[in-house]
Coordinates of C-alpha atoms and ligand atoms in Angstrom, one line a residue:
M986 CA 45.2 19.7 -10.4
K987 CA 43.8 16.4 -8.7
K988 CA 40.9 14.6 -10.6
R989 CA 37.8 14.1 -8.5
L990 CA 35.6 10.9 -8.1
L991 CA 32.2 11.2 -6.7
I992 CA 30.6 8.2 -5.1
A993 CA 26.8 7.9 -4.2
T994 CA 25.0 5.0 -2.5
G995 CA 21.3 5.2 -3.6
G996 CA 18.2 3.2 -3.0
G997 CA 17.4 0.9 0.0
D998 CA 20.5 0.3 2.1
C999 CA 22.1 -3.2 1.9
P1000 CA 24.9 -5.0 3.8
G1001 CA 28.3 -4.4 2.0
L1002 CA 27.8 -0.7 0.8
N1003 CA 30.6 0.3 3.1
A1004 CA 32.7 -2.6 2.0
V1005 CA 32.4 -1.0 -1.6
L1006 CA 33.5 2.4 -0.4
R1007 CA 36.4 1.1 1.4
A1008 CA 37.7 -1.1 -1.6
I1009 CA 37.3 2.1 -3.9
V1010 CA 39.4 4.2 -1.5
K1011 CA 41.9 1.6 -1.0
R1012 CA 42.4 0.8 -4.6
A1013 CA 42.7 4.5 -5.3
Q1014 CA 45.6 4.9 -2.9
S1015 CA 48.1 3.9 -5.7
E1016 CA 46.6 6.5 -7.8
P1017 CA 47.1 9.5 -5.8
Q1018 CA 45.9 12.0 -8.6
W1019 CA 42.5 11.0 -7.7
E1020 CA 40.6 12.7 -4.8
I1021 CA 37.5 10.7 -3.6
L1022 CA 34.3 12.4 -2.6
G1023 CA 31.2 10.9 -1.2
S1024 CA 27.7 12.5 -1.9
I1025 CA 25.5 12.3 1.3
D1026 CA 22.0 10.6 1.0
A1027 CA 22.4 9.4 -2.7
F1028 CA 22.6 12.4 -5.0
N1029 CA 21.0 14.8 -2.5
G1030 CA 24.4 15.7 -1.6
I1031 CA 24.8 17.3 -5.0
L1032 CA 21.3 18.6 -5.4
L1033 CA 20.8 20.3 -2.0
D1034 CA 21.9 23.8 -1.3
P1035 CA 24.4 23.8 0.4
M1036 CA 26.0 20.8 -1.3
R1037 CA 26.8 17.9 1.1
L1038 CA 30.1 16.3 0.0
V1039 CA 32.5 14.5 2.2
E1040 CA 36.1 13.4 1.3
L1041 CA 36.6 9.8 1.5
T1042 CA 40.2 8.9 2.9
P1043 CA 41.8 5.7 4.0
K1044 CA 41.2 6.9 7.6
T1045 CA 37.6 7.6 7.1
V1046 CA 36.9 4.2 5.6
A1047 CA 39.1 2.3 7.9
G1048 CA 37.5 -0.9 9.2
I1049 CA 33.9 0.0 7.7
H1050 CA 33.8 -3.1 5.6
V1051 CA 32.2 -5.0 8.7
Q1052 CA 29.6 -2.3 9.4
G1053 CA 26.0 -2.5 8.1
G1054 CA 24.2 0.5 6.3
T1055 CA 26.2 3.1 4.3
I1056 CA 28.4 5.9 6.1
L1057 CA 27.3 8.2 3.2
G1058 CA 23.4 7.7 3.9
T1059 CA 21.0 7.1 1.3
T1060 CA 17.5 7.6 0.2
N1061 CA 15.2 5.7 -2.2
K1062 CA 13.1 8.8 -3.0
G1063 CA 13.8 11.7 -5.4
G1064 CA 16.9 11.8 -7.6
P1065 CA 17.9 14.2 -10.5
F1066 CA 15.1 13.0 -12.8
N1067 CA 12.4 12.9 -10.3
W1068 CA 13.0 15.6 -7.6
P1069 CA 10.0 16.2 -5.2
V1070 CA 9.0 19.8 -4.9
Q1071 CA 6.0 20.8 -2.7
K1072 CA 3.8 23.5 -4.2
A1073 CA 2.3 26.5 -2.5
D1074 CA -1.0 24.7 -2.0
G1075 CA 0.8 21.9 -0.1
S1076 CA 0.6 19.3 -2.8
W1077 CA 3.6 17.8 -4.5
E1078 CA 5.0 17.5 -7.9
T1079 CA 8.2 16.0 -9.2
V1080 CA 10.5 18.1 -11.5
D1081 CA 13.6 16.9 -13.8
R1082 CA 16.6 18.6 -12.4
S1083 CA 19.2 16.5 -14.5
A1084 CA 20.5 19.6 -16.2
D1085 CA 21.0 21.3 -12.9
F1086 CA 22.7 18.1 -11.5
M1087 CA 25.1 18.0 -14.5
E1088 CA 25.9 21.6 -14.0
R1089 CA 26.5 21.1 -10.3
L1090 CA 29.0 18.2 -11.3
R1091 CA 30.7 20.6 -13.4
Y1092 CA 31.0 23.2 -10.9
Q1093 CA 32.5 20.7 -8.3
N1094 CA 35.0 19.6 -11.1
I1095 CA 34.0 16.0 -10.9
N1096 CA 35.6 13.9 -13.4
A1097 CA 33.9 10.6 -12.7
V1098 CA 30.9 9.2 -10.8
I1099 CA 30.2 5.8 -9.2
N1100 CA 26.7 5.1 -8.5
I1101 CA 26.2 2.2 -5.9
G1102 CA 22.4 1.1 -6.1
G1103 CA 19.7 -1.1 -7.3
D1104 CA 17.4 -1.1 -10.3
G1105 CA 16.1 2.4 -9.6
S1106 CA 19.6 3.7 -9.2
Q1107 CA 21.1 2.3 -12.2
R1108 CA 18.2 3.8 -14.2
I1109 CA 19.4 7.1 -13.0
S1110 CA 22.8 6.1 -13.8
Q1111 CA 21.8 5.2 -17.5
G1112 CA 19.8 8.6 -17.6
L1113 CA 22.9 10.6 -16.4
F1114 CA 25.1 8.7 -18.9
E1115 CA 23.1 9.7 -21.7
L1116 CA 23.4 13.2 -20.7
G1117 CA 27.1 12.8 -21.1
C1118 CA 28.0 12.0 -17.3
P1119 CA 31.1 9.9 -16.9
I1120 CA 29.3 7.4 -14.5
I1121 CA 29.9 3.7 -13.6
G1122 CA 27.4 1.6 -11.7
V1123 CA 27.9 -0.8 -8.9
P1124 CA 24.9 -3.2 -8.5
K1125 CA 23.3 -3.5 -4.9
T1126 CA 20.1 -5.0 -3.7
I1127 CA 19.2 -7.5 -1.1
D1128 CA 16.4 -8.7 -3.5
N1129 CA 19.1 -10.0 -6.0
D1130 CA 16.8 -8.7 -8.9
L1131 CA 19.2 -6.7 -10.9
S1132 CA 19.8 -8.5 -14.4
D1133 CA 23.3 -9.1 -15.9
T1134 CA 25.1 -10.1 -12.6
D1135 CA 25.0 -13.6 -11.0
F1136 CA 24.5 -12.0 -7.5
T1137 CA 24.3 -8.6 -5.9
F1138 CA 26.0 -8.1 -2.5
G1139 CA 23.8 -8.0 0.5
F1140 CA 21.6 -10.8 -1.0
Q1141 CA 23.5 -13.6 0.8
T1142 CA 23.3 -11.7 4.2
A1143 CA 19.6 -11.1 3.8
V1144 CA 19.4 -15.0 3.0
D1145 CA 21.3 -15.7 6.2
A1146 CA 18.8 -13.4 8.3
A1147 CA 15.8 -15.0 6.9
T1148 CA 17.2 -18.7 7.2
D1149 CA 18.0 -17.7 10.9
A1150 CA 14.3 -16.6 11.4
L1151 CA 13.0 -19.7 9.7
D1152 CA 15.2 -21.9 11.9
K1153 CA 13.7 -20.2 15.0
L1154 CA 10.2 -20.4 13.7
V1155 CA 10.4 -24.1 12.9
T1156 CA 11.1 -24.9 16.5
T1157 CA 8.1 -22.9 17.8
A1158 CA 5.8 -24.1 15.3
A1159 CA 6.6 -27.9 16.1
S1160 CA 6.2 -27.0 19.7
H1161 CA 2.8 -25.5 19.3
H1162 CA 1.6 -27.3 16.4
R1163 CA 1.0 -24.4 14.2
V1164 CA 1.5 -23.0 10.9
L1165 CA 4.0 -20.2 11.0
I1166 CA 4.2 -17.7 8.0
L1167 CA 7.3 -15.9 7.6
E1168 CA 7.1 -12.9 5.2
V1169 CA 10.5 -11.9 3.6
M1170 CA 11.5 -9.1 1.1
G1171 CA 11.3 -9.7 -2.4
R1172 CA 9.1 -7.1 -4.4
Y1173 CA 9.5 -8.9 -7.9
A1174 CA 11.8 -11.6 -7.3
G1175 CA 11.5 -14.5 -4.8
W1176 CA 15.4 -15.3 -4.3
I1177 CA 15.3 -14.5 -0.9
A1178 CA 12.2 -16.6 0.0
L1179 CA 13.3 -19.5 -2.1
H1180 CA 16.9 -19.6 -0.8
A1181 CA 15.7 -19.5 2.8
A1182 CA 13.0 -22.0 2.3
I1183 CA 15.3 -24.5 1.0
A1184 CA 18.1 -23.7 3.5
G1185 CA 15.6 -23.7 6.6
G1186 CA 13.3 -26.5 5.4
A1187 CA 10.0 -24.8 4.9
E1188 CA 6.9 -26.8 3.7
V1189 CA 5.7 -23.9 1.5
C1190 CA 7.3 -21.2 -0.3
L1191 CA 5.4 -18.5 -2.2
I1192 CA 7.2 -16.2 -4.6
P1193 CA 6.2 -13.4 -7.0
E1194 CA 7.0 -15.4 -10.0
I1195 CA 4.5 -18.2 -9.3
E1196 CA 1.0 -17.1 -8.4
Y1197 CA -0.4 -19.3 -5.6
D1198 CA -3.6 -21.4 -5.3
I1199 CA -4.7 -21.3 -1.7
N1200 CA -6.3 -24.7 -2.2
K1201 CA -2.8 -26.1 -3.0
V1202 CA -1.3 -24.4 -0.1
M1203 CA -4.0 -25.9 2.1
Q1204 CA -3.3 -29.4 0.8
A1205 CA 0.4 -29.0 1.7
I1206 CA -0.8 -28.1 5.3
E1207 CA -3.1 -31.0 5.4
R1208 CA -0.6 -33.3 4.2
R1209 CA 1.7 -32.1 7.1
V1210 CA -1.3 -32.6 9.7
T1211 CA -2.5 -36.0 8.4
S1212 CA 1.2 -37.3 8.3
G1213 CA 1.5 -36.8 12.0
K1214 CA 3.9 -33.8 11.8
G1215 CA 1.2 -31.4 13.0
F1216 CA 3.0 -28.3 12.1
A1217 CA 4.0 -26.4 8.9
N1218 CA 6.4 -23.4 8.0
I1219 CA 5.5 -21.1 5.2
V1220 CA 8.0 -18.7 3.7
I1221 CA 6.3 -15.9 1.5
A1222 CA 7.9 -13.1 -0.5
E1223 CA 6.3 -9.7 0.0
G1224 CA 5.5 -9.4 -3.7
A1225 CA 3.7 -12.8 -3.8
K1226 CA 0.1 -13.0 -5.1
P1227 CA -2.7 -15.4 -5.3
V1228 CA -4.0 -16.6 -8.7
A1229 CA -5.6 -13.7 -10.7
G1230 CA -4.9 -11.5 -7.6
S1231 CA -2.5 -8.5 -7.0
M1232 CA 0.4 -7.7 -4.9
S1233 CA -0.3 -6.6 -1.5
Y1234 CA 0.5 -3.0 -1.0
S1235 CA -0.1 0.4 0.5
N1236 CA 0.1 3.6 -1.4
N1237 CA 3.4 5.6 -1.2
D1238 CA 3.2 8.6 1.2
Q1239 CA 5.7 10.7 -0.7
P1240 CA 6.2 11.7 -4.4
G1241 CA 9.3 10.5 -6.2
G1242 CA 9.2 7.4 -4.0
M1243 CA 9.1 3.7 -5.2
P1244 CA 5.9 3.2 -7.2
I1245 CA 4.5 0.7 -5.0
R1246 CA 5.1 0.2 -1.2
L1247 CA 4.5 -3.3 -0.5
G1248 CA 3.1 -4.8 2.8
G1249 CA 0.6 -7.4 4.0
A1250 CA 1.2 -10.4 1.9
G1251 CA 1.9 -12.7 5.0
L1252 CA -1.2 -11.5 6.7
R1253 CA -3.3 -11.7 3.7
L1254 CA -2.2 -15.4 3.4
S1255 CA -3.0 -16.0 6.8
Q1256 CA -6.6 -14.8 6.4
E1257 CA -7.0 -16.7 3.3
L1258 CA -5.9 -19.9 5.1
K1259 CA -8.2 -19.2 8.0
D1260 CA -11.2 -18.6 5.3
A1261 CA -10.1 -22.1 3.8
G1262 CA -10.6 -23.8 6.9
C1263 CA -6.9 -24.4 8.0
P1264 CA -7.1 -27.0 10.7
I1265 CA -4.4 -25.7 12.9
E1266 CA -3.5 -22.3 14.4
I1267 CA -1.7 -19.7 12.4
R1268 CA 0.8 -17.0 13.4
E1269 CA 2.7 -14.6 11.2
T1270 CA 6.0 -12.9 11.3
I1271 CA 7.2 -10.0 9.1
L1272 CA 10.9 -10.2 9.0
G1273 CA 11.1 -6.7 7.3
H1274 CA 14.3 -4.5 7.6
L1275 CA 16.0 -7.2 9.8
Q1276 CA 17.2 -8.4 6.3
R1277 CA 18.7 -5.2 5.2
G1278 CA 20.6 -3.8 8.5
G1279 CA 23.5 -5.3 10.1
R1280 CA 27.0 -6.6 9.3
P1281 CA 27.4 -8.0 5.8
N1282 CA 28.5 -11.9 6.0
A1283 CA 31.9 -12.9 4.6
F1284 CA 30.6 -13.7 1.1
D1285 CA 29.0 -10.1 0.6
R1286 CA 32.1 -8.5 2.2
I1287 CA 34.2 -10.1 -0.5
L1288 CA 32.0 -9.5 -3.3
A1289 CA 31.4 -5.8 -2.3
S1290 CA 35.2 -5.6 -2.0
Q1291 CA 35.7 -7.0 -5.6
F1292 CA 33.1 -4.6 -6.9
G1293 CA 34.8 -1.6 -5.4
V1294 CA 38.2 -2.4 -6.7
K1295 CA 36.8 -3.4 -10.1
A1296 CA 34.7 -0.2 -10.2
F1297 CA 37.7 2.1 -9.6
E1298 CA 39.8 0.3 -12.2
M1299 CA 36.9 0.8 -14.6
V1300 CA 37.0 4.7 -13.7
L1301 CA 40.9 4.5 -14.6
A1302 CA 39.9 2.8 -17.9
G1303 CA 37.1 5.3 -18.8
Q1304 CA 34.4 2.6 -19.0
W1305 CA 31.4 5.1 -18.7
G1306 CA 27.9 3.7 -19.0
Q1307 CA 29.0 0.4 -17.7
M1308 CA 28.1 -1.6 -14.6
V1309 CA 30.4 -3.9 -12.6
S1310 CA 29.0 -7.5 -12.8
Y1311 CA 29.8 -10.9 -11.1
R1312 CA 30.1 -13.6 -13.7
H1313 CA 31.4 -16.5 -11.6
P1314 CA 34.4 -16.6 -11.0
N1315 CA 35.0 -13.3 -12.7
I1316 CA 34.1 -9.7 -12.1
V1317 CA 33.3 -8.0 -15.3
S1318 CA 31.6 -5.0 -16.8
V1319 CA 28.2 -5.0 -18.6
P1320 CA 26.6 -2.0 -20.3
L1321 CA 24.2 -0.3 -17.8
R1322 CA 21.4 -0.2 -20.4
D1323 CA 21.4 -4.0 -20.5
A1324 CA 21.4 -4.5 -16.8
I1325 CA 18.2 -2.4 -16.3
K1326 CA 16.3 -4.0 -19.3
T1327 CA 14.6 -6.6 -17.1
Y1328 CA 14.3 -7.8 -13.6
N1329 CA 16.4 -10.9 -12.7
L1330 CA 13.5 -13.0 -11.7
V1331 CA 13.6 -16.8 -10.5
D1332 CA 13.4 -19.1 -13.5
V1333 CA 10.4 -21.3 -12.6
D1334 CA 12.2 -24.1 -14.8
S1335 CA 15.7 -23.8 -13.0
D1336 CA 17.5 -26.4 -11.1
L1337 CA 16.8 -24.2 -7.9
V1338 CA 13.1 -24.5 -8.3
N1339 CA 13.4 -28.1 -9.2
T1340 CA 15.4 -28.6 -6.0
A1341 CA 12.7 -27.0 -4.0
R1342 CA 10.1 -29.3 -5.5
G1343 CA 12.4 -32.3 -5.2
L1344 CA 12.5 -31.6 -1.3
G1345 CA 8.8 -31.6 -1.2
I1346 CA 8.3 -27.8 -0.9
S1347 CA 5.1 -26.6 -2.2
L1348 CA 5.2 -23.5 -4.4
G1349 CA 1.5 -23.0 -4.4
D1350 CA 0.8 -24.2 -7.8
Ligands
LIG517 O1 14.2 -2.9 -3.0 C1 14.8 -3.5 -1.8 C2 13.7 -3.5 -0.8 O2 14.4 -4.0 0.4 C3 12.4 -4.2 -1.2 O3 12.5 -5.6 -0.9 C4 11.3 -3.6 -0.2 O4 10.0 -3.6 -0.9 C5 11.8 -2.3 -0.1 O5 13.1 -2.2 -0.3 C6 11.3 -1.5 1.1 O6 11.7 -0.1 1.1 P1 11.6 0.8 2.2 O7 12.8 0.6 3.1 O8 11.6 2.1 1.6 O9 10.4 0.5 3.0

């Protein structure tokens, strides 16, 4: 009887997911005893009735490494430990279906699981591993906030999108003598904002790791105005917050979803600057999901392919409870429990932050 490997893509989508799927299937071609299945929409494919599983073959994954999104679909809501159920009165509760999930894996004769996802998905992987699931994690997030890996795939493509946006905003800011604010993703970590600000040449970069003082931001703008430049570009991460303030968010509309749905950091900053008497006009751009969709760049295709090949080799070696990791120049494995312990945040004393400061970028402190 063939061995069965189940793959799921969970959490927010990310450029490079399809390249991982293709790499796993290609690597498995030399191990014909393995049959590869994909679970539709993260683990919903297992948890829904009827189950929604698809066979992944060399034919179904041919050429998909250049495509954005995930051919398996995904969700950042629910999951085996946090399954949303609507009650008779219309309200919602979440229930633990992990035992049911394990039973369904047994029913499908699944011998191994690869879960491709970010922090939330890898917490699910660790929880399932503790229940005895033969599972391996593959780290994914454009935010690059997963610990124990140098980079996650998707991040560099998101930085390209943010930098491209900033390049465009710089020219219109200069033409109109304005402050242009670009809000980028980054819930807890300011990696995208910082990389784009350096690559695109922003004057101000506000990240979740450094609370900003609006007076310091104003000073940076005033320096630009008095120096004769007359315009300024600001990159702000969605999770950035003012001194003693909080993240800008709207409540989740569904149970079992992310604990906080962010939004509004750029607009709030714009209002704060107006209130502080900003001497020139301000406009705001929210880049949003343009950072998450579309084709992965070459770096992310390569990293995702490396992760896929390594993940399948970890299956062959039975390295359950481990996550694939990039430790330049090697692809290694690390315990899932270590990877989910803390977020990979920007180190405020790092060379990267020093570079930003050295370039004259104000970090609002
Ligand atoms: O975690 C990745 C991420 O892109 C965050 O930066 C962002 O806050 C979130 O996903 C957005 O999720 P959604 O697609 O559900 O709005």
